[in-house]
XYZ file of C-alpha atoms in Angstrom:
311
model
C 3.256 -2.277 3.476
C 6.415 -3.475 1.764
C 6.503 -4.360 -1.673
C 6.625 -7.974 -3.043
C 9.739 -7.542 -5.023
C 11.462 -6.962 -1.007
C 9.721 -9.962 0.466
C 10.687 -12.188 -2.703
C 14.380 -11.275 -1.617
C 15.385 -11.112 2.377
C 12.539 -11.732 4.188
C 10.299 -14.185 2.700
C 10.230 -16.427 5.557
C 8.903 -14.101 8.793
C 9.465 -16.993 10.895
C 13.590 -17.162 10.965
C 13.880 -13.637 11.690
C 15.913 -12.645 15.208
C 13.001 -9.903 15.367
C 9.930 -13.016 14.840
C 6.926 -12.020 16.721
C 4.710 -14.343 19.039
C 1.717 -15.291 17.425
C -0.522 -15.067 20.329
C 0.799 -11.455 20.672
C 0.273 -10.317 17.050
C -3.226 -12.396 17.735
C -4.380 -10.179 20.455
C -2.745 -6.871 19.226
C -4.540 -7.273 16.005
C -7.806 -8.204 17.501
C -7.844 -5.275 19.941
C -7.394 -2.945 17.299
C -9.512 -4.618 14.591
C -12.825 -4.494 16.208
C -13.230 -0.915 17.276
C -11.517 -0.020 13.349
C -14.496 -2.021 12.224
C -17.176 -0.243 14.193
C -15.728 2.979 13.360
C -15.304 2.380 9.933
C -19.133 1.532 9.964
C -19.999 3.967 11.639
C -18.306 6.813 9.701
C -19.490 5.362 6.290
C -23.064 5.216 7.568
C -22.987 8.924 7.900
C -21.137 10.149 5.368
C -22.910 7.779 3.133
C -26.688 8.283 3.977
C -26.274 12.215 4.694
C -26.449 13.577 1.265
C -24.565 17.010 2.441
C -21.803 14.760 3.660
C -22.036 12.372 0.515
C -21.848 15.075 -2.054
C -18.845 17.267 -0.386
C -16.132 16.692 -2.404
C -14.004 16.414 0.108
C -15.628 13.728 1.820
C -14.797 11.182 -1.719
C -11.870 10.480 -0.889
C -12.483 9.758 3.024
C -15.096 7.348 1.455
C -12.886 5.107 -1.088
C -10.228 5.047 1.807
C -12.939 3.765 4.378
C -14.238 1.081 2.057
C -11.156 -0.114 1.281
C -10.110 -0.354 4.926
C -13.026 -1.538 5.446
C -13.244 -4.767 3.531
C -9.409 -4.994 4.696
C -10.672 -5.183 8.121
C -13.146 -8.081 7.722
C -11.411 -9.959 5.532
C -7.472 -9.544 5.296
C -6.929 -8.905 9.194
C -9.107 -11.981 9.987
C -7.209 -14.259 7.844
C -4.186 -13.252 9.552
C -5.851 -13.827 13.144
C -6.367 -17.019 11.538
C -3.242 -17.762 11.035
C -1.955 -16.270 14.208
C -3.904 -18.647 16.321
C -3.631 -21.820 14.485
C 0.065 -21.694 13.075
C -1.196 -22.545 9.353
C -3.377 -21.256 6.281
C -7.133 -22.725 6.374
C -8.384 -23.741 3.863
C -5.486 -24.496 2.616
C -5.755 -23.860 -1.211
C -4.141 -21.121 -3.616
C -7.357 -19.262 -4.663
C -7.491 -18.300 -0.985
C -3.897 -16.594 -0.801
C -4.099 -14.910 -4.946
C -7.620 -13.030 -2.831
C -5.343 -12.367 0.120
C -2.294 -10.855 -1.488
C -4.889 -8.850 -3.837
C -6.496 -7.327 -0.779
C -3.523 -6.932 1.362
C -1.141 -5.645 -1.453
C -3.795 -4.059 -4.027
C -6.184 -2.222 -1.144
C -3.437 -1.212 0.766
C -1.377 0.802 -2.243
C -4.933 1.598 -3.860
C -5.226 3.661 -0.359
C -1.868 5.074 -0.556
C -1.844 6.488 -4.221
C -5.768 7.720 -3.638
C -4.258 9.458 -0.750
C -1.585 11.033 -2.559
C -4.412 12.678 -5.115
C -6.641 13.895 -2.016
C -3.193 15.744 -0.673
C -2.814 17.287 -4.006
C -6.450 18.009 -4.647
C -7.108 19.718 -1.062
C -4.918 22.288 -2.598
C -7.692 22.866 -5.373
C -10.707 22.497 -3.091
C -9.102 25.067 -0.395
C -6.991 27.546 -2.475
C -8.614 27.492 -5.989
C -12.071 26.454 -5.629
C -13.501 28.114 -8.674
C -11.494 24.842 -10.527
C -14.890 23.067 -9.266
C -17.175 25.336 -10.120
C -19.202 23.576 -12.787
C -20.306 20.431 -12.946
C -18.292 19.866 -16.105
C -15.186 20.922 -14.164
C -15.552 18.604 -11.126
C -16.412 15.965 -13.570
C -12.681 15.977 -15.533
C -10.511 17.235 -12.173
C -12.334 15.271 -9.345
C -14.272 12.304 -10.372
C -11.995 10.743 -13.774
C -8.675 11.183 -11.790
C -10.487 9.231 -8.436
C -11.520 6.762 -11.302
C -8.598 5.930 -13.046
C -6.426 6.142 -10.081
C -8.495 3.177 -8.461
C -9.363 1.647 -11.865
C -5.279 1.182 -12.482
C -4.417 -0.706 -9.778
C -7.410 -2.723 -9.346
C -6.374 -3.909 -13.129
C -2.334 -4.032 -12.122
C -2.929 -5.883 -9.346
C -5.275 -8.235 -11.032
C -3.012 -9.185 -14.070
C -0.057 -8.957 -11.540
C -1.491 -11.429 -8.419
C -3.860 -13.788 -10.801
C -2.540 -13.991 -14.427
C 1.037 -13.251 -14.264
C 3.480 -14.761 -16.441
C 4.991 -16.477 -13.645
C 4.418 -19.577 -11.316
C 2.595 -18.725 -7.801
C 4.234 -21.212 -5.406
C 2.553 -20.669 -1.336
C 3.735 -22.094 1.665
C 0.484 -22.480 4.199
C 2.645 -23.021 6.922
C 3.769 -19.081 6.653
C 1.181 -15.753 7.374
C -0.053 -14.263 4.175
C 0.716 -17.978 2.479
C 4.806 -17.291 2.060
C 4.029 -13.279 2.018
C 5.220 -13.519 -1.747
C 3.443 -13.110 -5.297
C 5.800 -14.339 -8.004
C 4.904 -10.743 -9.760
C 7.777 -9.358 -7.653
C 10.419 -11.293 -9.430
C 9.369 -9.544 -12.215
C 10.963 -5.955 -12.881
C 8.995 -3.951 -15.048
C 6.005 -5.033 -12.370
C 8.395 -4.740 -9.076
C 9.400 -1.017 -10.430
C 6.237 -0.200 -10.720
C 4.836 -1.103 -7.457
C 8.275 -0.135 -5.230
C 8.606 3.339 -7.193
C 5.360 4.476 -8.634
C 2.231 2.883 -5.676
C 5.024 3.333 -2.382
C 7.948 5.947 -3.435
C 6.686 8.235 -5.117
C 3.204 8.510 -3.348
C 4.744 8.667 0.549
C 7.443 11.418 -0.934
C 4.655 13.145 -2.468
C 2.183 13.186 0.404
C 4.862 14.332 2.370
C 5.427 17.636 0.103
C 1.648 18.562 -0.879
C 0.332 17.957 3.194
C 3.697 20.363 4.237
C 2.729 22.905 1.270
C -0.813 22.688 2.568
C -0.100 23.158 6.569
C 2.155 26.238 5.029
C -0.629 27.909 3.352
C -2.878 27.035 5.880
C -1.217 28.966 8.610
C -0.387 31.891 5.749
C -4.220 32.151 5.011
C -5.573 30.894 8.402
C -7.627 28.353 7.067
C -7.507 24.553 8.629
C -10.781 22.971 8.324
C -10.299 20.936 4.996
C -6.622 20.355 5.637
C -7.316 18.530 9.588
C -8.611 15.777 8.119
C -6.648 15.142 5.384
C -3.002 15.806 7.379
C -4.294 13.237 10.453
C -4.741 10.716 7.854
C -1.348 11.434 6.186
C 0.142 11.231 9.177
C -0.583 7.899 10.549
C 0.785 6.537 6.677
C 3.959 8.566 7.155
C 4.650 7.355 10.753
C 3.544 3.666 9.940
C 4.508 2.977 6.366
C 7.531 5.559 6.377
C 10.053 3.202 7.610
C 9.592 0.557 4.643
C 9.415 3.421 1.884
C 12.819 4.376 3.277
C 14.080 0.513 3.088
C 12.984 0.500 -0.556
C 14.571 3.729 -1.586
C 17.492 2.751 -0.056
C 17.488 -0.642 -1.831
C 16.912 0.819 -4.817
C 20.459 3.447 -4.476
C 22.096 -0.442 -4.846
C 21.991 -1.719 -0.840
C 19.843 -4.453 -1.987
C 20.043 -6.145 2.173
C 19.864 -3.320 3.858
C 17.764 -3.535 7.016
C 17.256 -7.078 6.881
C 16.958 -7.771 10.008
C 14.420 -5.599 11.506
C 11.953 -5.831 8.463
C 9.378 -8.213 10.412
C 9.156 -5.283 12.770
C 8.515 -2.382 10.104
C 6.180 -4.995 8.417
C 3.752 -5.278 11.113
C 3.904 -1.797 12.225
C 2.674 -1.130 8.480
C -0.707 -2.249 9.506
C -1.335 0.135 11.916
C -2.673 2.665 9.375
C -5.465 0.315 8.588
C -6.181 -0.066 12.053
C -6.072 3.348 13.343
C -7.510 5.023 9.879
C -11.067 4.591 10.931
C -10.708 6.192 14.555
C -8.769 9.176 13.408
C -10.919 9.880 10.481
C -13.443 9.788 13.172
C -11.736 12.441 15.480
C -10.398 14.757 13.111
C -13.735 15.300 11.082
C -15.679 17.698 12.616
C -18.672 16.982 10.861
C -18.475 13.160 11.858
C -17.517 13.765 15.470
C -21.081 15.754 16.340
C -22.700 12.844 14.917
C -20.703 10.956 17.616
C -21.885 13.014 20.172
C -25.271 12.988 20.178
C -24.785 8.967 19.949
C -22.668 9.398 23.389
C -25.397 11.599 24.909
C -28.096 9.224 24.250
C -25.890 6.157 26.128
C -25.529 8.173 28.677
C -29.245 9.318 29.414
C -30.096 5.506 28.251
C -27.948 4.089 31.223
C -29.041 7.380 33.957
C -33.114 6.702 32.991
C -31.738 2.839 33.621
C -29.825 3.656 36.938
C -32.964 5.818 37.889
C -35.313 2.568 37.324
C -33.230 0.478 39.725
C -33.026 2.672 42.295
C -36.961 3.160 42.296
């Protein structure tokens, strides 16, 4: 997901790119993907929700906030773009509408990143230095304040930044994600701090901690905390790579570079949200045998059916 300060430069207006997308195509390649991320999403939060040995591993916290947050971007940001895909314009038609769109599909998305970030850095503690969680205290001050304020921060940045900033919103309906512009990103001390410190920094560190990780991993011989966690990292650092690279390279003073192809990397950014439910899904191991007895039961469901006809 690019930054606000980039779309309030180049590439405000989607629509006059050489690289513009159909609509009917984004309509159906976001649908596709939307409703099985939905029904995985739901599925995996069910379980690692209701099952308290899944709900209190701390591992699993982090899975959780992601999901939820994906989760609510599924049913509600995604749709509005389907929205828009199909009809060509922003219903209804009002500014309190897009401020909750850009805070979902700008303050979710980077919550996800940055919370992802900590979970790369923390799997180090969970695998390699467990006795840092030992006591309830402990967990408390390393595992549950730094989830908090991480989440905490942006929800209030984002906030102040998308509906009280000291700036005028202007929206065009006619464009997806009303103009695809907050006025925040005019503003530097807030466009620094979301193009360095919620997409830079994060993607550069997850790259480090998740290679550190595999590293030791392989040393030690120990992979079943870090599967999870590197799947997940992965599909960010494929999908949301190519845009942290266009703002670090606008930021070394090559304020247009990579104009042109930016409605391409900006759709392709979605595809973490989409596919984030279905690999957390494969890569857990504890979630995937919950899948299979699930699978089992269709399949003796339909056989005692099939059986029924045939009698």
């Amino acid at each position: 997901m690019a930054s606000v300060s980039d779309k309030n430069t180049s590439y405000l207006n989607l629509s006059d790119s050489n690289y513009e997308f159909e609509n009917p195509l984004l309509f159906w390649f976001f649908l596709i993907f939307d409703i099985p991320a939905v029904f995985c999403s739901l599925f995996s939060l069910y379980h690692l929700l209701i099952e308290r040995s899944l709900r209190e591993a701390l591992h699993n916290h982090t899975t959780i906030i992601i999901l939820l947050f994906n989760l609510v971007y599924q049913l509600v940001d995604i749709p509005l773009h389907l929205q828009y895909f199909k009809t060509g314009i922003i219903r209804p038609t009002n500014s309190t509408l897009c401020l909750f769109w850009l805070f979902i599909d700008y303050g979710f998305y980077f919550i996800n990143l940055v919370v992802l970030m900590w979970a790369s850095f923390e799997r180090h503690i969970l695998i390699f230095h467990s006795s840092m969680m030992a006591t309830q205290r402990k967990r408390f001050f390393i595992h549950y304040v730094p989830l908090f304020i991480i989440v905490s921060f942006l929800l209030i940045f984002y906030g102040i930044a998308i509906f009280s900033p000291p700036c005028q919103n202007t929206f065009d309906f006619t464009k997806d994600l009303c103009g695809m512009a907050g006025c925040y990103g005019s503003i530097p001390s807030f466009a620094l701090i979301e193009r360095i410190a919620f997409a830079i920094i994060p993607m550069f560190l997850i790259i480090i901690f998740n290679i550190g990780l595999l590293v030791r991993i392989v040393w030690q011989k120990q992979k079943k905390l870090a599967v999870n966690l590197v799947s997940i990292s992965l599909v960010y650092l494929c999908f949301d790579g190519p845009l942290t690279m266009i703002n670090l390279v606008r930021l070394c003073g090559k304020s247009n570079w990579a104009s042109d192809p930016w409605s391409i990397f900006f759709y392709i950014s979605y595809f973490p949200i989409l596919l984030l439910p279905m690999v957390c899904l494969g890569s857990s191991s504890e979630l995937r045998n919950k899948l299979i007895p699930f699978h089992s039961r269709q399949h003796q469901r339909v056989a005692v059916l099939a059986t029924a006809h045939h009698t």
